Amino acid sequence: MAAEPILELQNVHASYGNIKALKGVSLKVYPGEIVAIIGANGAGKSTTLMTICGIVAVDEGDILYQGRSITKVAAEKLPVMGLCQVPEGRRIFPRLTVHENLELGAFYRRDREGIEKDMQRVYELFPVLKERKRQQGGTLSGGEQQMLAIGRALMSRPKVLLMDEPSLGLAPLIVQKIFDIIHEVNQKEGTTILLVEQNANLALQAAQRGYVLETGRVTMEDEAEKLLHNAEIRKAYLGE
């Protein structure tokens, strides 16, 4: 494991109005890792990602990316720096074609050859997107839209990919395909991934390390394999 984390949250507090959503969250993500955040609905998992992305303001604490504080960096500048999110619910542009959605992922880039190469790589990862590249995004199935959201994020060449509930609302076969792709992107592209996922079993199988969030606080952290076999975790999150 690298000595320096690529992403670190230090005692981060965040709120929605008077509601305190994060109450001192600290976590570290090292280069090349897949790290999972698991927890019940309302635990603060998605809020953690939105706070990293600058969509929710940090009340207290600090977020470091490549050793530099990003709490004051505008949200739209983060993809340029290599920090990109695949949001919950896909959030693709329904009236734009698949190809146009992917092009928007490379909006900040100016290297035409690199963009074209990455476009072909996305089409290799997701052959169905190549077949449908002239279709409007809104006509795709839920699983295809999730693939498009991941592909669009990859077009920015992220160093760290934040993934929010990639399995949400998808059929089991499609979920397995999505997780196969997550693994491939991590292994072959070397992309570091911070994964928020309701399906704790899937998340911990995919990750090297995991954090358990309860009502805005980290209550447990360990190697994913150990969390997967932890009796308390199995009872609370794996339905045993």
CSV table of C-alpha atoms in Angstrom, one decimal:
chain,number,residue,atom,x,y,z
A,1,MET,CA,0.0,0.0,0.0
A,2,ALA,CA,1.3,3.5,-0.9
A,3,ALA,CA,2.4,5.6,2.0
A,4,GLU,CA,0.3,8.6,0.9
A,5,PRO,CA,-3.4,8.4,0.3
A,6,ILE,CA,-4.7,9.9,-2.9
A,7,LEU,CA,-7.9,10.9,-1.1
A,8,GLU,CA,-8.4,11.6,2.5
A,9,LEU,CA,-11.3,12.9,4.7
A,10,GLN,CA,-10.2,14.3,8.0
A,11,ASN,CA,-13.0,14.7,10.6
A,12,VAL,CA,-15.5,16.0,8.0
A,13,HIS,CA,-18.8,17.4,9.2
A,14,ALA,CA,-21.5,18.4,6.7
A,15,SER,CA,-25.2,19.3,7.0
A,16,TYR,CA,-28.4,20.0,5.1
A,17,GLY,CA,-29.7,23.1,6.8
A,18,ASN,CA,-30.1,22.2,10.5
A,19,ILE,CA,-29.7,18.4,9.8
A,20,LYS,CA,-26.2,17.2,10.5
A,21,ALA,CA,-25.5,14.5,7.9
A,22,LEU,CA,-21.8,13.8,8.5
A,23,LYS,CA,-20.4,14.0,12.1
A,24,GLY,CA,-16.7,13.7,11.8
A,25,VAL,CA,-16.1,11.2,9.0
A,26,SER,CA,-12.4,10.2,8.5
A,27,LEU,CA,-11.3,7.8,5.8
A,28,LYS,CA,-8.4,7.2,3.5
A,29,VAL,CA,-8.2,5.9,-0.1
A,30,TYR,CA,-4.8,4.8,-1.5
A,31,PRO,CA,-3.9,4.8,-5.2
A,32,GLY,CA,-5.1,1.8,-7.1
A,33,GLU,CA,-7.6,0.6,-4.4
A,34,ILE,CA,-11.3,-0.1,-4.5
A,35,VAL,CA,-12.7,1.1,-1.2
A,36,ALA,CA,-16.3,0.5,-0.2
A,37,ILE,CA,-18.6,2.5,2.0
A,38,ILE,CA,-21.5,0.5,3.3
A,39,GLY,CA,-24.4,1.3,5.7
A,40,ALA,CA,-28.1,1.6,5.9
A,41,ASN,CA,-30.3,4.1,4.1
A,42,GLY,CA,-29.7,7.6,5.6
A,43,ALA,CA,-26.3,6.7,7.0
A,44,GLY,CA,-24.6,9.4,5.0
A,45,LYS,CA,-23.0,7.4,2.3
A,46,SER,CA,-24.1,9.5,-0.7
A,47,THR,CA,-23.6,12.7,1.3
A,48,THR,CA,-20.0,11.6,1.8
A,49,LEU,CA,-19.5,11.5,-2.0
A,50,MET,CA,-21.3,14.7,-2.6
A,51,THR,CA,-19.2,16.4,0.1
A,52,ILE,CA,-16.0,15.2,-1.6
A,53,CYS,CA,-17.4,16.6,-4.9
A,54,GLY,CA,-18.1,20.0,-3.4
A,55,ILE,CA,-21.9,19.6,-3.9
A,56,VAL,CA,-22.5,19.7,-0.2
A,57,ALA,CA,-20.3,22.1,1.8
A,58,VAL,CA,-17.9,21.0,4.5
A,59,ASP,CA,-18.8,22.6,7.8
A,60,GLU,CA,-15.7,21.4,9.6
A,61,GLY,CA,-12.7,19.2,8.8
A,62,ASP,CA,-10.8,18.8,5.6
A,63,ILE,CA,-10.7,16.8,2.4
A,64,LEU,CA,-7.3,16.2,0.8
A,65,TYR,CA,-6.9,15.0,-2.8
A,66,GLN,CA,-3.3,14.2,-3.8
A,67,GLY,CA,-2.2,15.9,-0.6
A,68,ARG,CA,-4.0,19.2,-1.4
A,69,SER,CA,-7.1,20.5,0.4
A,70,ILE,CA,-10.1,20.7,-2.0
A,71,THR,CA,-12.7,22.0,0.3
A,72,LYS,CA,-12.6,25.4,-1.4
A,73,VAL,CA,-12.3,24.1,-4.9
A,74,ALA,CA,-15.4,24.6,-7.1
A,75,ALA,CA,-17.2,21.3,-8.0
A,76,GLU,CA,-16.8,21.8,-11.7
A,77,LYS,CA,-12.9,22.0,-11.4
A,78,LEU,CA,-12.6,18.6,-9.8
A,79,PRO,CA,-13.0,16.5,-12.9
A,80,VAL,CA,-10.2,18.4,-14.5
A,81,MET,CA,-8.0,17.4,-11.5
A,82,GLY,CA,-8.9,13.8,-12.0
A,83,LEU,CA,-11.7,13.4,-9.5
A,84,CYS,CA,-15.0,12.3,-11.1
A,85,GLN,CA,-18.3,11.0,-9.8
A,86,VAL,CA,-20.8,8.5,-11.3
A,87,PRO,CA,-23.9,9.9,-9.5
A,88,GLU,CA,-26.8,7.9,-8.0
A,89,GLY,CA,-29.6,7.6,-10.5
A,90,ARG,CA,-27.2,7.8,-13.5
A,91,ARG,CA,-28.1,11.5,-14.4
A,92,ILE,CA,-27.3,11.1,-18.1
A,93,PHE,CA,-28.6,13.7,-20.6
A,94,PRO,CA,-31.7,11.9,-21.9
A,95,ARG,CA,-32.1,14.0,-25.1
A,96,LEU,CA,-28.5,13.7,-26.2
A,97,THR,CA,-27.3,10.7,-28.0
A,98,VAL,CA,-25.1,8.1,-26.3
A,99,HIS,CA,-22.1,9.5,-28.3
A,100,GLU,CA,-22.8,13.1,-27.3
A,101,ASN,CA,-23.2,12.0,-23.6
A,102,LEU,CA,-19.7,10.4,-23.8
A,103,GLU,CA,-18.3,13.5,-25.6
A,104,LEU,CA,-19.5,15.6,-22.7
A,105,GLY,CA,-17.4,13.5,-20.3
A,106,ALA,CA,-14.3,14.8,-22.1
A,107,PHE,CA,-15.6,18.4,-22.1
A,108,TYR,CA,-12.5,19.8,-20.4
A,109,ARG,CA,-10.0,17.9,-22.6
A,110,ARG,CA,-8.3,19.2,-25.7
A,111,ASP,CA,-6.4,16.1,-26.8
A,112,ARG,CA,-8.5,15.0,-29.8
A,113,GLU,CA,-6.4,11.8,-30.4
A,114,GLY,CA,-6.6,10.8,-26.7
A,115,ILE,CA,-10.4,11.5,-26.6
A,116,GLU,CA,-10.9,9.3,-29.7
A,117,LYS,CA,-8.8,6.5,-28.2
A,118,ASP,CA,-10.8,6.7,-24.9
A,119,MET,CA,-14.1,6.7,-26.8
A,120,GLN,CA,-13.1,3.4,-28.5
A,121,ARG,CA,-12.0,2.0,-25.1
A,122,VAL,CA,-15.4,2.8,-23.6
A,123,TYR,CA,-17.1,1.1,-26.6
A,124,GLU,CA,-14.9,-1.9,-26.0
A,125,LEU,CA,-15.9,-2.0,-22.4
A,126,PHE,CA,-19.6,-1.5,-23.3
A,127,PRO,CA,-20.3,-2.9,-26.7
A,128,VAL,CA,-24.0,-2.2,-26.3
A,129,LEU,CA,-23.2,1.5,-26.2
A,130,LYS,CA,-21.4,1.3,-29.5
A,131,GLU,CA,-24.5,-0.4,-31.0
A,132,ARG,CA,-26.7,2.4,-29.6
A,133,LYS,CA,-24.4,5.4,-30.0
A,134,ARG,CA,-26.9,7.3,-32.2
A,135,GLN,CA,-29.8,6.7,-29.8
A,136,GLN,CA,-30.9,9.2,-27.3
A,137,GLY,CA,-29.7,8.4,-23.8
A,138,GLY,CA,-33.3,8.5,-22.5
A,139,THR,CA,-34.3,5.5,-24.7
A,140,LEU,CA,-31.8,3.2,-23.0
A,141,SER,CA,-32.6,0.6,-20.3
A,142,GLY,CA,-31.6,1.3,-16.7
A,143,GLY,CA,-28.6,-0.9,-17.0
A,144,GLU,CA,-27.5,0.7,-20.3
A,145,GLN,CA,-27.9,4.1,-18.7
A,146,GLN,CA,-25.6,3.0,-15.9
A,147,MET,CA,-23.0,1.8,-18.4
A,148,LEU,CA,-23.3,5.2,-20.1
A,149,ALA,CA,-22.9,7.1,-16.8
A,150,ILE,CA,-19.7,5.1,-16.1
A,151,GLY,CA,-18.4,5.5,-19.6
A,152,ARG,CA,-19.0,9.3,-19.5
A,153,ALA,CA,-17.0,9.5,-16.2
A,154,LEU,CA,-14.2,7.4,-17.8
A,155,MET,CA,-14.0,9.9,-20.7
A,156,SER,CA,-12.5,12.5,-18.2
A,157,ARG,CA,-9.6,10.1,-17.5
A,158,PRO,CA,-10.2,10.0,-13.8
A,159,LYS,CA,-7.5,9.2,-11.3
A,160,VAL,CA,-10.3,8.6,-8.6
A,161,LEU,CA,-13.8,7.5,-9.6
A,162,LEU,CA,-16.5,8.0,-7.0
A,163,MET,CA,-19.4,5.6,-7.6
A,164,ASP,CA,-22.8,6.1,-6.0
A,165,GLU,CA,-25.1,3.1,-5.8
A,166,PRO,CA,-24.1,1.6,-9.2
A,167,SER,CA,-26.4,-1.5,-8.7
A,168,LEU,CA,-29.5,0.6,-7.7
A,169,GLY,CA,-32.7,-0.7,-9.5
A,170,LEU,CA,-30.9,-3.1,-11.8
A,171,ALA,CA,-31.5,-6.7,-12.6
A,172,PRO,CA,-29.0,-9.1,-11.0
A,173,LEU,CA,-27.4,-10.1,-14.3
A,174,ILE,CA,-26.8,-6.4,-15.2
A,175,VAL,CA,-25.4,-5.7,-11.7
A,176,GLN,CA,-22.9,-8.5,-12.2
A,177,LYS,CA,-21.8,-7.0,-15.5
A,178,ILE,CA,-21.5,-3.6,-14.0
A,179,PHE,CA,-19.3,-5.0,-11.2
A,180,ASP,CA,-17.2,-6.9,-13.7
A,181,ILE,CA,-16.5,-3.6,-15.4
A,182,ILE,CA,-15.7,-1.8,-12.1
A,183,HIS,CA,-13.1,-4.5,-11.5
A,184,GLU,CA,-11.7,-4.2,-15.0
A,185,VAL,CA,-11.5,-0.4,-14.8
A,186,ASN,CA,-9.6,-0.7,-11.5
A,187,GLN,CA,-7.3,-3.5,-12.7
A,188,LYS,CA,-6.5,-2.6,-16.3
A,189,GLU,CA,-6.8,1.2,-16.1
A,190,GLY,CA,-5.4,1.5,-12.6
A,191,THR,CA,-8.3,3.8,-11.6
A,192,THR,CA,-8.8,4.2,-7.9
A,193,ILE,CA,-12.5,3.7,-6.9
A,194,LEU,CA,-14.5,4.9,-3.9
A,195,LEU,CA,-17.7,2.9,-4.0
A,196,VAL,CA,-20.9,3.6,-2.2
A,197,GLU,CA,-23.2,0.6,-2.4
A,198,GLN,CA,-26.4,-0.5,-0.7
A,199,ASN,CA,-25.6,-4.2,-1.6
A,200,ALA,CA,-22.9,-4.7,1.1
A,201,ASN,CA,-22.1,-8.2,-0.1
A,202,LEU,CA,-21.3,-7.1,-3.6
A,203,ALA,CA,-19.4,-4.0,-2.5
A,204,LEU,CA,-17.2,-5.9,0.0
A,205,GLN,CA,-16.5,-8.6,-2.6
A,206,ALA,CA,-15.3,-6.0,-5.0
A,207,ALA,CA,-13.2,-3.9,-2.6
A,208,GLN,CA,-9.9,-4.3,-0.8
A,209,ARG,CA,-11.0,-2.2,2.2
A,210,GLY,CA,-14.3,-1.0,3.6
A,211,TYR,CA,-15.8,1.6,5.9
A,212,VAL,CA,-19.2,1.2,7.7
A,213,LEU,CA,-21.2,4.3,8.2
A,214,GLU,CA,-23.9,4.7,10.7
A,215,THR,CA,-25.9,8.0,11.1
A,216,GLY,CA,-23.0,10.1,9.7
A,217,ARG,CA,-20.2,8.4,11.6
A,218,VAL,CA,-17.6,5.7,10.7
A,219,THR,CA,-18.3,2.9,13.1
A,220,MET,CA,-16.0,0.3,11.6
A,221,GLU,CA,-13.2,0.0,9.1
A,222,ASP,CA,-11.2,-3.0,8.0
A,223,GLU,CA,-10.1,-5.1,5.1
A,224,ALA,CA,-13.1,-5.9,3.0
A,225,GLU,CA,-12.6,-9.7,3.5
A,226,LYS,CA,-12.7,-9.3,7.2
A,227,LEU,CA,-15.8,-7.1,7.2
A,228,LEU,CA,-17.5,-9.7,4.9
A,229,HIS,CA,-17.0,-12.4,7.5
A,230,ASN,CA,-17.7,-10.2,10.5
A,231,ALA,CA,-20.8,-11.6,12.4
A,232,GLU,CA,-22.0,-8.1,13.3
A,233,ILE,CA,-21.8,-6.9,9.7
A,234,ARG,CA,-23.4,-10.1,8.3
A,235,LYS,CA,-26.3,-9.7,10.7
A,236,ALA,CA,-26.8,-6.0,10.1
A,237,TYR,CA,-26.2,-5.7,6.3
A,238,LEU,CA,-26.1,-9.1,4.8
A,239,GLY,CA,-29.4,-10.3,6.1
A,240,GLU,CA,-28.1,-13.1,8.3
